Each structure stands twice: as C-alpha cells, then as structure tokens.
CSV table of C-alpha atoms and ligand atoms in Angstrom, one decimal:
chain,number,residue,atom,x,y,z
A,1,MET,CA,112.8,61.1,-172.2
A,2,ALA,CA,114.2,61.4,-175.9
A,3,LYS,CA,111.3,60.9,-178.5
A,4,PRO,CA,112.1,58.4,-181.3
A,5,LEU,CA,113.6,59.7,-184.4
A,6,LYS,CA,111.3,60.6,-187.4
A,7,SER,CA,112.7,60.3,-191.0
A,8,HIS,CA,112.1,64.0,-191.9
A,9,TYR,CA,113.1,66.9,-190.4
A,10,ASP,CA,112.6,70.7,-191.1
A,11,VAL,CA,116.0,71.7,-190.0
A,12,VAL,CA,118.7,69.1,-188.9
A,13,VAL,CA,122.0,70.8,-187.4
A,14,ILE,CA,125.1,68.8,-187.3
A,15,GLY,CA,127.1,69.6,-184.2
A,16,ALA,CA,125.9,70.9,-180.9
A,17,GLY,CA,128.4,73.7,-180.3
A,18,PRO,CA,127.9,77.4,-179.4
A,19,GLY,CA,127.2,77.5,-182.9
A,20,GLY,CA,124.9,74.6,-183.9
A,21,LEU,CA,122.8,75.3,-180.3
A,22,ALA,CA,121.9,78.8,-181.4
A,23,ALA,CA,121.0,77.8,-184.9
A,24,ALA,CA,118.9,75.0,-183.6
A,25,ILE,CA,117.3,77.3,-181.1
A,26,SER,CA,116.9,79.9,-183.8
A,27,ALA,CA,115.4,78.0,-186.3
A,28,LYS,CA,113.1,76.7,-183.8
A,29,LYS,CA,111.8,80.4,-182.8
A,30,THR,CA,111.6,81.1,-186.5
A,31,GLY,CA,109.1,78.7,-187.1
A,32,ALA,CA,110.6,75.2,-188.2
A,33,ASP,CA,108.2,72.7,-186.8
A,34,ASP,CA,110.7,69.9,-186.4
A,35,VAL,CA,114.4,70.5,-185.5
A,36,LEU,CA,117.2,68.0,-184.8
A,37,MET,CA,120.7,68.5,-183.5
A,38,ILE,CA,122.8,65.6,-184.1
A,39,ASP,CA,126.6,65.4,-182.0
A,40,ARG,CA,129.0,62.8,-182.0
A,41,ASP,CA,130.0,63.7,-178.5
A,42,PRO,CA,127.6,62.2,-175.3
A,43,GLU,CA,126.4,65.7,-174.3
A,44,LEU,CA,125.6,68.7,-175.6
A,45,GLY,CA,127.6,72.0,-175.9
A,46,GLY,CA,130.8,71.1,-177.8
A,47,ILE,CA,134.0,72.2,-176.9
A,48,LEU,CA,132.9,74.9,-174.5
A,49,LEU,CA,132.5,72.0,-172.2
A,50,GLN,CA,136.6,71.8,-171.5
A,51,CYS,CA,136.8,75.5,-171.6
A,52,ILE,CA,136.6,75.9,-167.9
A,53,HIS,CA,138.4,79.3,-167.6
A,54,ASN,CA,135.7,83.0,-167.9
A,55,GLY,CA,135.7,85.1,-170.7
A,56,PHE,CA,132.7,84.0,-172.4
A,57,GLY,CA,129.5,85.8,-173.1
A,58,VAL,CA,130.7,89.4,-172.5
A,59,GLU,CA,129.1,90.6,-175.7
A,60,THR,CA,126.1,88.2,-175.3
A,61,PHE,CA,124.9,88.1,-172.0
A,62,LYS,CA,127.1,91.1,-170.5
A,63,GLU,CA,128.5,88.6,-167.9
A,64,ASP,CA,131.8,86.9,-167.6
A,65,LEU,CA,131.2,83.1,-167.7
A,66,PRO,CA,132.9,79.8,-167.5
A,67,GLY,CA,132.5,77.8,-170.7
A,68,PRO,CA,130.4,75.2,-169.6
A,69,SER,CA,128.0,77.9,-167.9
A,70,TYR,CA,127.7,79.8,-171.4
A,71,ALA,CA,126.7,76.6,-173.2
A,72,GLN,CA,124.2,75.2,-170.5
A,73,ARG,CA,122.2,78.6,-171.2
A,74,PHE,CA,121.8,77.8,-174.5
A,75,ILE,CA,121.2,73.8,-173.5
A,76,ASN,CA,118.5,74.9,-171.4
A,77,GLU,CA,116.8,77.2,-173.9
A,78,ALA,CA,117.2,74.3,-176.6
A,79,GLN,CA,115.6,71.7,-174.4
A,80,SER,CA,112.8,74.5,-173.2
A,81,VAL,CA,111.7,75.1,-176.7
A,82,GLY,CA,111.3,71.4,-177.7
A,83,ILE,CA,114.3,71.0,-180.0
A,84,GLU,CA,115.1,67.2,-180.6
A,85,TYR,CA,119.0,65.8,-180.4
A,86,LEU,CA,120.6,62.4,-181.2
A,87,LEU,CA,123.8,62.3,-179.0
A,88,ASP,CA,127.1,59.9,-179.3
A,89,ALA,CA,126.0,59.9,-183.0
A,90,MET,CA,128.4,60.6,-186.3
A,91,VAL,CA,127.2,62.2,-189.1
A,92,LEU,CA,128.9,60.1,-191.7
A,93,ASP,CA,127.7,61.3,-195.0
A,94,VAL,CA,125.4,64.4,-196.0
A,95,THR,CA,124.3,64.4,-200.1
A,96,PRO,CA,123.2,67.6,-201.9
A,97,GLY,CA,119.7,66.6,-201.5
A,98,ARG,CA,120.2,66.9,-197.9
A,99,LYS,CA,120.2,63.4,-196.9
A,100,ILE,CA,121.7,62.8,-194.0
A,101,TYR,CA,123.6,59.2,-193.0
A,102,VAL,CA,124.2,58.8,-189.4
A,103,SER,CA,125.7,56.3,-187.0
A,104,GLY,CA,125.2,55.9,-183.2
A,105,ALA,CA,126.1,54.0,-180.2
A,106,ARG,CA,122.6,53.4,-179.4
A,107,GLY,CA,120.3,53.9,-182.7
A,108,GLY,CA,122.8,52.0,-185.2
A,109,PHE,CA,122.8,53.4,-188.8
A,110,ARG,CA,120.0,55.6,-190.3
A,111,GLU,CA,119.0,57.7,-193.0
A,112,LEU,CA,117.1,61.3,-192.2
A,113,GLN,CA,116.1,63.6,-194.8
A,114,ALA,CA,116.1,67.4,-194.0
A,115,ARG,CA,114.2,70.3,-195.6
A,116,ALA,CA,117.5,72.2,-194.8
A,117,ILE,CA,120.7,71.5,-192.8
A,118,VAL,CA,123.0,73.7,-190.8
A,119,ILE,CA,126.5,72.4,-190.7
A,120,ALA,CA,128.0,73.2,-187.6
A,121,MET,CA,131.2,70.9,-186.6
A,122,GLY,CA,133.6,73.3,-185.5
A,123,CYS,CA,136.9,73.3,-186.4
A,124,ARG,CA,140.0,70.7,-185.1
A,125,GLU,CA,143.5,71.3,-184.3
A,126,ARG,CA,146.9,71.4,-186.4
A,127,THR,CA,149.0,68.5,-184.9
A,128,ARG,CA,152.7,67.5,-185.4
A,129,ALA,CA,152.4,65.9,-189.2
A,130,GLN,CA,151.1,69.2,-190.2
A,131,ILE,CA,154.1,71.1,-188.8
A,132,ARG,CA,156.8,68.7,-189.8
A,133,ILE,CA,158.9,68.8,-186.6
A,134,PRO,CA,161.8,66.5,-187.1
A,135,GLY,CA,163.3,64.1,-184.5
A,136,PRO,CA,162.1,60.9,-182.8
A,137,ARG,CA,158.7,60.1,-181.8
A,138,PRO,CA,158.3,59.9,-178.0
A,139,ALA,CA,155.6,60.0,-175.8
A,140,GLY,CA,154.8,63.9,-174.7
A,141,VAL,CA,153.7,65.4,-177.8
A,142,TYR,CA,150.3,67.0,-177.6
A,143,THR,CA,148.2,69.7,-178.8
A,144,ALA,CA,146.8,72.2,-176.4
A,145,GLY,CA,143.3,71.4,-177.1
A,146,LEU,CA,144.0,67.8,-176.4
A,147,ALA,CA,145.6,68.6,-172.7
A,148,GLN,CA,142.8,71.0,-172.1
A,149,ARG,CA,140.6,68.1,-172.2
A,150,TRP,CA,142.5,65.8,-169.9
A,151,VAL,CA,143.1,68.5,-167.5
A,152,ASN,CA,139.8,69.8,-167.3
A,153,VAL,CA,137.5,67.0,-168.1
A,154,GLU,CA,139.5,63.8,-167.5
A,155,GLY,CA,141.7,65.2,-164.2
A,156,TYR,CA,144.7,63.9,-165.5
A,157,MET,CA,148.0,66.0,-165.7
A,158,PRO,CA,150.3,64.9,-169.0
A,159,GLY,CA,153.0,66.1,-167.8
A,160,GLU,CA,155.1,68.4,-165.2
A,161,ARG,CA,158.1,70.7,-167.3
A,162,PHE,CA,156.3,72.1,-170.6
A,163,VAL,CA,157.2,74.0,-173.7
A,164,ILE,CA,154.3,75.4,-175.7
A,165,LEU,CA,154.9,76.0,-179.5
A,166,GLY,CA,152.4,78.6,-180.9
A,167,SER,CA,150.8,81.4,-179.5
A,168,GLY,CA,147.6,80.3,-180.2
A,169,ASP,CA,144.7,81.1,-177.7
A,170,ILE,CA,144.1,77.4,-176.6
A,171,GLY,CA,148.3,77.3,-175.7
A,172,MET,CA,148.1,80.4,-173.8
A,173,ILE,CA,145.0,79.6,-172.1
A,174,MET,CA,146.6,76.2,-171.3
A,175,ALA,CA,149.7,77.8,-170.1
A,176,ARG,CA,148.3,79.6,-167.2
A,177,ARG,CA,145.8,76.4,-166.4
A,178,LEU,CA,148.9,74.1,-166.2
A,179,THR,CA,150.7,76.7,-163.9
A,180,PHE,CA,147.7,76.8,-161.8
A,181,GLU,CA,148.2,72.7,-161.3
A,182,GLY,CA,151.7,73.0,-160.3
A,183,ALA,CA,153.4,72.8,-163.7
A,184,LYS,CA,156.6,74.6,-165.1
A,185,VAL,CA,155.9,76.3,-168.2
A,186,GLU,CA,159.3,77.2,-169.6
A,187,ARG,CA,158.5,79.1,-172.5
A,188,VAL,CA,156.2,80.0,-175.1
A,189,LEU,CA,157.7,80.0,-178.7
A,190,GLU,CA,156.0,81.5,-181.6
A,191,VAL,CA,157.3,81.3,-185.3
A,192,MET,CA,155.9,84.2,-186.3
A,193,PRO,CA,157.1,87.9,-185.6
A,194,TYR,CA,153.6,88.8,-183.8
A,195,LEU,CA,151.5,87.2,-181.4
A,196,THR,CA,148.7,84.6,-183.1
A,197,GLY,CA,146.3,84.8,-180.5
A,198,LEU,CA,144.3,87.3,-178.4
A,199,SER,CA,146.4,90.2,-176.8
A,200,ARG,CA,144.2,89.6,-173.7
A,201,ASN,CA,144.9,86.0,-173.6
A,202,TYR,CA,148.7,87.1,-173.5
A,203,VAL,CA,148.1,89.4,-170.5
A,204,GLN,CA,146.1,87.5,-168.3
A,205,CYS,CA,147.8,84.0,-169.4
A,206,LEU,CA,151.4,84.6,-169.9
A,207,MET,CA,152.4,87.8,-168.9
A,208,ASP,CA,150.5,87.6,-165.3
A,209,PHE,CA,152.4,84.2,-164.4
A,210,ASP,CA,155.8,85.5,-165.9
A,211,ILE,CA,156.0,82.9,-168.8
A,212,PRO,CA,158.2,84.3,-171.6
A,213,LEU,CA,157.1,84.3,-175.0
A,214,GLN,CA,159.6,84.1,-177.6
A,215,LEU,CA,158.6,85.3,-181.3
A,216,ARG,CA,160.3,84.0,-184.3
A,217,HIS,CA,161.4,81.0,-182.6
A,218,THR,CA,160.6,77.3,-183.1
A,219,VAL,CA,161.2,73.8,-182.4
A,220,LYS,CA,163.9,72.5,-184.5
A,221,ARG,CA,164.3,68.9,-183.0
A,222,ILE,CA,162.6,67.0,-180.2
A,223,ILE,CA,165.0,65.2,-178.1
A,224,GLY,CA,163.9,61.9,-176.1
A,225,ASN,CA,163.0,58.3,-177.0
A,226,ASP,CA,160.5,57.0,-174.8
A,227,ARG,CA,159.5,60.5,-173.7
A,228,VAL,CA,160.1,63.9,-174.3
A,229,GLU,CA,163.3,64.9,-172.6
A,230,ALA,CA,164.1,68.6,-174.1
A,231,VAL,CA,163.2,70.3,-177.3
A,232,GLU,CA,166.0,72.3,-179.4
A,233,ALA,CA,164.5,75.7,-179.7
A,234,VAL,CA,165.9,77.9,-182.6
A,235,GLN,CA,165.4,81.6,-183.7
A,236,VAL,CA,163.9,81.7,-187.4
A,237,ASP,CA,164.2,84.7,-190.3
A,238,GLU,CA,161.4,86.6,-192.3
A,239,ARG,CA,161.6,83.0,-194.5
A,240,TRP,CA,161.1,81.2,-191.6
A,241,GLN,CA,164.9,79.5,-191.6
A,242,SER,CA,166.6,78.6,-188.7
A,243,VAL,CA,169.6,81.7,-187.8
A,244,PRO,CA,172.5,79.4,-187.2
A,245,GLY,CA,174.5,79.7,-183.5
A,246,THR,CA,170.7,80.6,-182.0
A,247,GLU,CA,169.9,77.2,-180.8
A,248,GLU,CA,169.1,76.5,-177.6
A,249,ILE,CA,168.2,73.1,-175.8
A,250,ILE,CA,165.0,73.5,-173.3
A,251,PRO,CA,164.7,70.6,-170.7
A,252,CYS,CA,160.9,69.7,-170.4
A,253,ASP,CA,158.6,66.4,-170.5
A,254,THR,CA,156.3,67.8,-172.8
A,255,LEU,CA,155.5,69.7,-176.1
A,256,LEU,CA,152.5,71.1,-176.3
A,257,LEU,CA,151.1,72.6,-180.1
A,258,SER,CA,148.8,75.4,-180.6
A,259,VAL,CA,149.7,75.6,-184.0
A,260,GLY,CA,146.5,76.6,-185.4
A,261,LEU,CA,142.8,75.3,-185.9
A,262,ILE,CA,141.3,73.7,-189.2
A,263,PRO,CA,137.5,74.0,-190.0
A,264,GLU,CA,136.2,70.5,-189.8
A,265,ASN,CA,134.7,70.5,-193.7
A,266,GLU,CA,135.2,66.8,-194.7
A,267,LEU,CA,131.3,66.5,-194.8
A,268,SER,CA,130.3,69.9,-196.2
A,269,GLN,CA,132.7,69.0,-199.2
A,270,LYS,CA,130.9,65.4,-199.5
A,271,ALA,CA,127.4,67.9,-199.8
A,272,GLY,CA,129.2,69.8,-202.5
A,273,VAL,CA,129.7,72.6,-200.6
A,274,VAL,CA,132.4,74.7,-202.0
A,275,LEU,CA,135.1,76.0,-199.7
A,276,ASP,CA,137.5,79.3,-199.6
A,277,PRO,CA,140.9,78.0,-199.7
A,278,VAL,CA,141.8,81.0,-197.2
A,279,THR,CA,139.3,80.3,-194.6
A,280,ASN,CA,138.8,76.4,-195.1
A,281,GLY,CA,135.1,77.1,-194.5
A,282,PRO,CA,132.6,77.6,-196.9
A,283,PHE,CA,131.8,80.4,-199.3
A,284,VAL,CA,128.5,81.7,-197.6
A,285,ASP,CA,126.3,84.6,-198.0
A,286,ASP,CA,125.3,87.3,-195.2
A,287,GLY,CA,122.3,84.1,-194.2
A,288,PHE,CA,125.3,81.6,-193.9
A,289,ALA,CA,123.8,80.0,-196.8
A,290,THR,CA,126.5,77.8,-198.9
A,291,ASN,CA,126.6,77.2,-202.6
A,292,ILE,CA,124.0,74.1,-202.2
A,293,PRO,CA,120.5,75.3,-201.8
A,294,GLY,CA,119.2,74.3,-198.0
A,295,VAL,CA,122.8,74.0,-196.6
A,296,PHE,CA,124.0,76.5,-194.2
A,297,ALA,CA,127.1,76.7,-191.9
A,298,ALA,CA,127.4,78.1,-188.4
A,299,GLY,CA,130.4,78.9,-186.2
A,300,ASN,CA,133.9,77.7,-186.5
A,301,VAL,CA,133.2,75.8,-189.4
A,302,VAL,CA,132.9,79.0,-191.4
A,303,HIS,CA,136.1,80.4,-190.1
A,304,VAL,CA,137.8,80.3,-186.9
A,305,TYR,CA,136.1,83.1,-184.6
A,306,ASP,CA,138.1,84.5,-181.5
A,307,LEU,CA,134.8,85.2,-179.3
A,308,VAL,CA,132.2,82.5,-178.6
A,309,ASP,CA,129.8,85.5,-178.9
A,310,TRP,CA,130.3,85.8,-182.2
A,311,VAL,CA,129.9,82.1,-183.1
A,312,THR,CA,126.6,82.2,-181.3
A,313,GLN,CA,125.5,85.5,-183.9
A,314,ALA,CA,126.2,83.4,-186.2
A,315,GLY,CA,124.8,80.5,-185.5
A,316,LEU,CA,121.4,82.4,-184.7
A,317,THR,CA,121.2,83.9,-188.5
A,318,ALA,CA,122.2,80.5,-189.8
A,319,GLY,CA,119.6,78.7,-187.9
A,320,ARG,CA,116.9,81.7,-189.0
A,321,ARG,CA,117.7,81.5,-192.6
A,322,ALA,CA,117.6,77.4,-192.4
A,323,ALA,CA,114.1,77.7,-191.4
A,324,MET,CA,113.3,80.6,-193.8
A,325,PHE,CA,114.2,77.9,-196.5
A,326,ALA,CA,112.5,74.9,-194.9
A,327,LYS,CA,109.4,77.1,-195.1
A,328,GLY,CA,109.8,78.3,-198.4
A,329,SER,CA,110.0,82.1,-197.2
A,330,CYS,CA,113.7,82.9,-198.2
A,331,ASN,CA,114.5,85.5,-200.5
A,332,LYS,CA,114.9,83.5,-203.8
A,333,LYS,CA,115.6,85.8,-206.2
A,334,ALA,CA,118.2,88.0,-204.3
A,335,VAL,CA,120.7,89.5,-206.4
A,336,MET,CA,124.0,89.1,-204.2
A,337,VAL,CA,127.0,91.3,-203.9
A,338,PRO,CA,130.5,90.0,-203.7
A,339,THR,CA,132.8,91.0,-201.0
A,340,ALA,CA,136.4,91.1,-201.5
A,341,ALA,CA,139.9,91.7,-199.5
A,342,GLY,CA,141.6,94.5,-200.3
A,343,ARG,CA,144.6,96.1,-198.8
A,344,ASN,CA,146.0,94.4,-195.6
A,345,VAL,CA,143.1,92.0,-195.3
A,346,ARG,CA,143.5,88.3,-195.4
A,347,TYR,CA,140.1,87.4,-195.7
A,348,VAL,CA,136.3,88.5,-195.4
A,349,VAL,CA,133.1,86.6,-194.6
A,350,PRO,CA,130.6,86.7,-195.5
A,351,HIS,CA,131.8,86.7,-199.1
A,352,LYS,CA,128.6,87.9,-201.0
A,353,LEU,CA,125.7,89.8,-199.4
A,354,ASP,CA,121.8,90.3,-200.2
A,355,PRO,CA,121.5,94.1,-199.9
A,356,GLU,CA,118.0,93.4,-199.3
A,357,THR,CA,118.9,92.5,-196.1
A,358,LEU,CA,119.7,95.7,-194.7
A,359,THR,CA,116.2,96.7,-195.2
A,360,GLN,CA,115.6,94.8,-191.7
A,361,ASP,CA,118.7,93.9,-190.3
A,362,ALA,CA,122.3,94.8,-190.1
A,363,ILE,CA,125.1,92.8,-191.4
A,364,THR,CA,128.1,92.3,-189.7
A,365,LEU,CA,131.2,91.8,-192.2
A,366,GLN,CA,134.4,90.0,-190.3
A,367,MET,CA,138.1,89.9,-191.3
A,368,ARG,CA,141.8,89.1,-190.5
A,369,VAL,CA,144.1,91.6,-191.3
A,370,THR,CA,147.6,90.1,-192.9
A,371,GLN,CA,150.0,92.3,-190.9
A,372,PRO,CA,150.2,93.9,-187.4
A,373,MET,CA,149.4,97.4,-187.4
A,374,GLU,CA,150.1,99.0,-183.9
A,375,GLU,CA,149.1,102.7,-184.8
A,376,ALA,CA,145.2,103.8,-185.3
A,377,VAL,CA,143.9,102.3,-188.3
A,378,GLN,CA,140.7,102.8,-190.8
A,379,VAL,CA,138.6,100.0,-191.9
A,380,ARG,CA,137.2,100.7,-195.3
A,381,ILE,CA,134.5,99.6,-197.7
A,382,THR,CA,134.4,100.7,-200.8
A,383,ASP,CA,133.3,100.3,-204.1
A,384,GLY,CA,135.9,101.2,-206.7
A,385,ASP,CA,136.1,104.9,-205.9
A,386,THR,CA,133.4,105.4,-203.6
A,387,LEU,CA,133.5,104.8,-200.1
A,388,ILE,CA,130.6,102.9,-198.1
A,389,ALA,CA,131.3,102.5,-194.9
A,390,LYS,CA,134.4,103.3,-192.4
A,391,LYS,CA,135.5,102.6,-188.9
A,392,ARG,CA,138.4,103.5,-187.0
A,393,GLU,CA,140.1,101.0,-184.8
A,394,ARG,CA,143.1,101.6,-182.2
A,395,TYR,CA,145.4,99.1,-183.7
A,396,ALA,CA,144.9,95.8,-186.4
A,397,ARG,CA,146.3,92.5,-185.5
A,398,PRO,CA,146.1,89.2,-187.2
A,399,GLY,CA,144.9,87.4,-184.1
A,400,GLU,CA,141.9,89.7,-183.5
A,401,MET,CA,139.3,89.5,-186.0
A,402,VAL,CA,138.2,93.2,-187.0
A,403,SER,CA,134.3,93.8,-187.9
A,404,LEU,CA,132.6,96.3,-189.6
A,405,THR,CA,128.7,96.7,-189.4
A,406,LEU,CA,126.6,97.9,-192.5
A,407,ARG,CA,123.0,99.0,-191.8
A,408,GLY,CA,120.2,100.4,-193.4
A,409,GLN,CA,121.5,103.8,-194.4
A,410,GLU,CA,124.0,102.2,-196.5
A,411,TYR,CA,121.4,100.3,-198.7
A,412,ASP,CA,121.3,102.1,-201.2
A,413,ALA,CA,125.3,102.5,-202.0
A,414,VAL,CA,125.3,98.6,-201.6
A,415,ARG,CA,122.4,97.9,-203.8
A,416,ASN,CA,124.1,99.8,-206.1
A,417,ALA,CA,127.6,98.1,-205.6
A,418,LYS,CA,129.2,95.8,-208.0
A,419,LYS,CA,131.9,94.6,-205.6
A,420,LEU,CA,132.6,95.6,-201.7
A,421,VAL,CA,136.2,95.8,-201.0
A,422,VAL,CA,137.4,95.6,-197.9
A,423,SER,CA,140.8,97.3,-196.7
A,424,VAL,CA,142.4,98.2,-193.3
A,425,ALA,CA,145.0,101.3,-193.5
A,426,PRO,CA,146.8,102.9,-191.0
A,427,VAL,CA,145.0,106.5,-190.3
B,1,FAD,C1,140.3,71.9,-178.6
B,1,FAD,C2,139.9,73.3,-178.8
B,1,FAD,C3,139.9,73.9,-177.5
B,1,FAD,C4,139.3,75.4,-177.6
B,1,FAD,N1,139.3,76.4,-176.6
B,1,FAD,C5,139.0,77.5,-176.2
B,1,FAD,C6,139.0,78.1,-175.4
B,1,FAD,O1,139.6,77.5,-174.7
B,1,FAD,N2,138.3,79.3,-175.6
B,1,FAD,C7,137.8,79.8,-176.5
B,1,FAD,O2,137.2,81.0,-176.1
B,1,FAD,N3,137.4,79.0,-177.6
B,1,FAD,C8,138.3,77.9,-177.5
B,1,FAD,N4,138.0,77.2,-178.8
B,1,FAD,C9,137.5,77.8,-179.8
B,1,FAD,C10,136.1,77.4,-179.6
B,1,FAD,O3,135.9,76.3,-181.0
B,1,FAD,C11,135.0,78.1,-180.3
B,1,FAD,O4,135.0,79.3,-179.0
B,1,FAD,C12,133.6,77.5,-180.1
B,1,FAD,O5,133.6,76.4,-179.2
B,1,FAD,C13,133.3,77.4,-181.6
B,1,FAD,O6,132.0,76.7,-181.6
B,1,FAD,P1,131.3,75.7,-182.5
B,1,FAD,O7,129.9,75.3,-182.4
B,1,FAD,O8,131.7,76.3,-183.8
B,1,FAD,O9,131.7,74.3,-182.8
B,1,FAD,P2,132.2,73.4,-181.7
B,1,FAD,O10,132.2,73.5,-179.8
B,1,FAD,O11,133.8,73.1,-181.8
B,1,FAD,O12,131.1,72.4,-181.7
B,1,FAD,C14,131.1,71.6,-182.8
B,1,FAD,C15,130.1,70.2,-182.3
B,1,FAD,O13,130.3,69.3,-183.8
B,1,FAD,C16,130.7,68.1,-183.4
B,1,FAD,N5,130.6,67.3,-184.5
B,1,FAD,C17,131.8,67.9,-185.6
B,1,FAD,N6,131.9,66.5,-186.6
B,1,FAD,C18,130.3,65.7,-186.3
B,1,FAD,C19,130.3,64.7,-187.1
B,1,FAD,N7,130.5,64.3,-188.0
B,1,FAD,N8,128.8,64.4,-186.4
B,1,FAD,C20,128.1,64.6,-185.3
B,1,FAD,N9,129.1,65.7,-185.0
B,1,FAD,C21,130.1,66.5,-185.0
B,1,FAD,C22,131.3,67.8,-182.5
B,1,FAD,O14,131.2,66.9,-181.4
B,1,FAD,C23,131.4,69.1,-181.3
B,1,FAD,O15,130.7,69.1,-180.3
B,1,FAD,C24,138.5,75.8,-178.9
B,1,FAD,C25,138.6,75.2,-180.0
B,1,FAD,C26,139.1,73.7,-179.9
B,1,FAD,C27,139.3,72.9,-181.7
C-alpha cells in the first residue's frame, strides 16, 4: 500500500521512465533516506511501456528485451529498495529553491521540498505544426509515437495505408509494426540526404519488409478534407526547396510523422535551468548537475539518446550525485574543464567536467556528428595542440550517437586542460 507523502524528501525524481527509475534507485543506494518519484502517467516505466518490440538492454543486461520487460526490472528494483512514488500526478512548477508543486488525481495539489531534484521528464515528438506542412487538416495525420501507443497499448489501428514522413527510429519501428498488423506502408520519406535513425532499424524495419525509403523527399501537400486521401511527395534540393517536376501523388489514408524529438524542459526553465540551444537540454557537468545547485538531469531531458541503456547509465550517475548533494558530500570546490564541439561535431554532452571524477570513475563524452562519414573516422579529444584521447570508428552518422570514454590515465591531461575539444574526422 502507498505510504502517505511527506512534505520533505532528500531526492525527488520527476519522471519515472528509465532515466528517472535509474536515478531514483541509485540515489537510494547511495544513501538518500527518502526518495520520491513523481509521474503524470498512471504507471511507472515511461515511454518504454508502449515500446513492445525488442532491442532494449543489450548493454545493461546482455539480453535483448522488449521495452516493458526492460522497464519492469527497474520497477521491481525500485520497489524492493523502498522508493516512494506518486503516480497520476503532474508536476506543475519547480523553483530554484527546489520546491515542487504537483497536482494529482488522488492527492490534489501539494507542495513538496527536496534537498535535491532529478529532472527526468523525457522528450516529446515534433508535430505537423512544427514542420509546417501546407494543405487542409483532415483526420489521419498523427505522430509516430501516438500511433505506437494506439496500436501497442490501446489496440487500435489508426489506418490501413500509410506514408511515413521522417526516418527517425520511432517511424521506422512503426513501419514494421503496422506491416505486422496487416497495413500497407507505402513509403518512408526523409528530407535529409541521410537516414536520421539507427542503421539497424533501417535494416530490420524497412529493408526486411521491402518498405522503400526515399531520401531528400518530403510531403509538399496533404490531400483530403475529412480524412487523408493522399499526400503529394516531392524531391528537395540541398536548400530543402522542392525540385519542380518531381511531384508525385501517393494515395494513403494516414500520414505518420517521425520528424524529431524535443527534450521536455519547460519545468526545468521554470526552475532557472539554462538550456543548450543545440540539444534543447540543460547544460550539465559529468555528474549531470545543471546550473541550479541541487538540480540534476537524467535521460532524454538532457539530449535525445538512441539507446535506452545509455539513458539508464546517465540516470544512475545523476541519482548518485543527487544523493551526494542531498547528503552534503559532493565536491563543492570542483574546478570544471569545459568541453566543446569541434570539427564535424554538432554537440557534446557533458558540457563540462570535474577532473577529480577521473580518480574514481570513467567519464563518457557523447556527441552527434553534423554529416555522415561513411569511411573510417577518428574521434579525438584535444586541448589546443595536445591530444588527450582518441578512438577509431568504422563510420560516423548523425543518427547514431558517438561516445568516447576518459579514464584515470587521462587525469593529469584533463586536470591541466583549458578546454576539451571533440572532433570527428576521416582517418
Ligand atoms: C513517443 C516516443 C516513442 C518512443 N519509442 C521508442 C522506441 O520504440 N524505441 C526506443 O529505443 N526508444 C523510443 N523512444 C525514446 C525513449 O524516449 C527513450 O528510449 C527512453 O524511454 C527515454 O527515457 P526517459 O526516462 O528519459 O524518458 P521517458 O521514458 O519518456 O520518461 C519520462 C517520464 O516523465 C514523465 N513526465 C514528463 N513530464 C512530467 C511532469 N511535468 N510531471 C510528471 N511526470 C512527467 C512522463 O510521463 C514519462 O513517464 C521513444 C520516445 C518517444 C517520445
């Protein structure tokens, strides 16, 4: 039975997806006495509950699990270590002083005080409004994640004949799912000249089912008044302008949008957290501390990860540091070294790091490249002319996160560095 809520907690975690679950478990195991998770959904697990395909947990458990099974392992652990949780409850506001205002179906409106907070609100999908597709507004235009929920959780098919705009992972996964359910997926259109999701999803979800992918193509117009009847597809040039004469009418009854995810940071901003305009997530250090003392961030709220295992790792770190902050045992005198995106790199997370971390732990820098590089590349961390770490990869693509781990042996070089610049270039 749920315990009555207290008014003060050591650590409050907002969002109970894989990032929040990992953070809460790790905070508790690091010694935080009272840990509370809050989620607006009626169940723990976050978005994983609708991801019923496999592909989760290969790094964490060396097993290939469906999303709900992956989440359940952490739910079981959270319950066994005694973490409290409040479900069906929406956090409305967070202050820089770590007051939390929450409103829920059962408990009404409450004010809570936390010594440390982990924001783990995940991300949301970009919609038609954000990509400005002209034409009428018939039924039958949905985001891919919404369709995923309908098909996998509600048991409802949103259409029979689909076009998918965007080669993001959710769209490709839905192309396969809808095919399994007997629908016809006519095509996936991608405005960029390269795939924006994982190559493994392209192979397993499109190629294996003969679903065509057209790069440098978009939807010029939606046709239909009450319900989508067709879309007009068109090729685009390098400036995303339509190429005249390449228009094609594709009959369909549903258009799914898989055109990007946006970290959910409206609450973070209310708390005074400063966001990186490239990631749309907070500027964080290697412990996922934001600029507001005692406010940490975990999971897709920081930047959009492509593997849930990395979300879990980030959550474990954020939760541990939040517990240390709550207990007054974090390194308050840390002299941080900034990181920066160099050649061919769009962004790097974390944005700064405490070299002292390397005396106990490794620090993994994660980044996305600006352009696909289909030949062998070298990922390098440099400080001026000094090479600090490097790694070779077979290729680098914007849809696949690149990471490079710093270890104890790099401690001296990092401690003496002014700025750690990360670049990715052909070997
Ligand atoms: C629609 C969608 C579908 C996806 N499908 C896949 C997929 O098929 N495969 C895959 O690998 N990845 C998928 N992802 C990526 C997925 O987000 C990550 O793999 C992972 O779930 C991120 O974990 P998280 O804990 O950061 O966020 P989430 O799992 O999104 O958890 C965030 C939680 O925060 C809660 N929350 C947000 N705001 C508030 C608030 N104000 N108050 C209270 N609670 C709040 C939400 O209810 C949610 O439970 C999908 C993402 C989206 C958005």
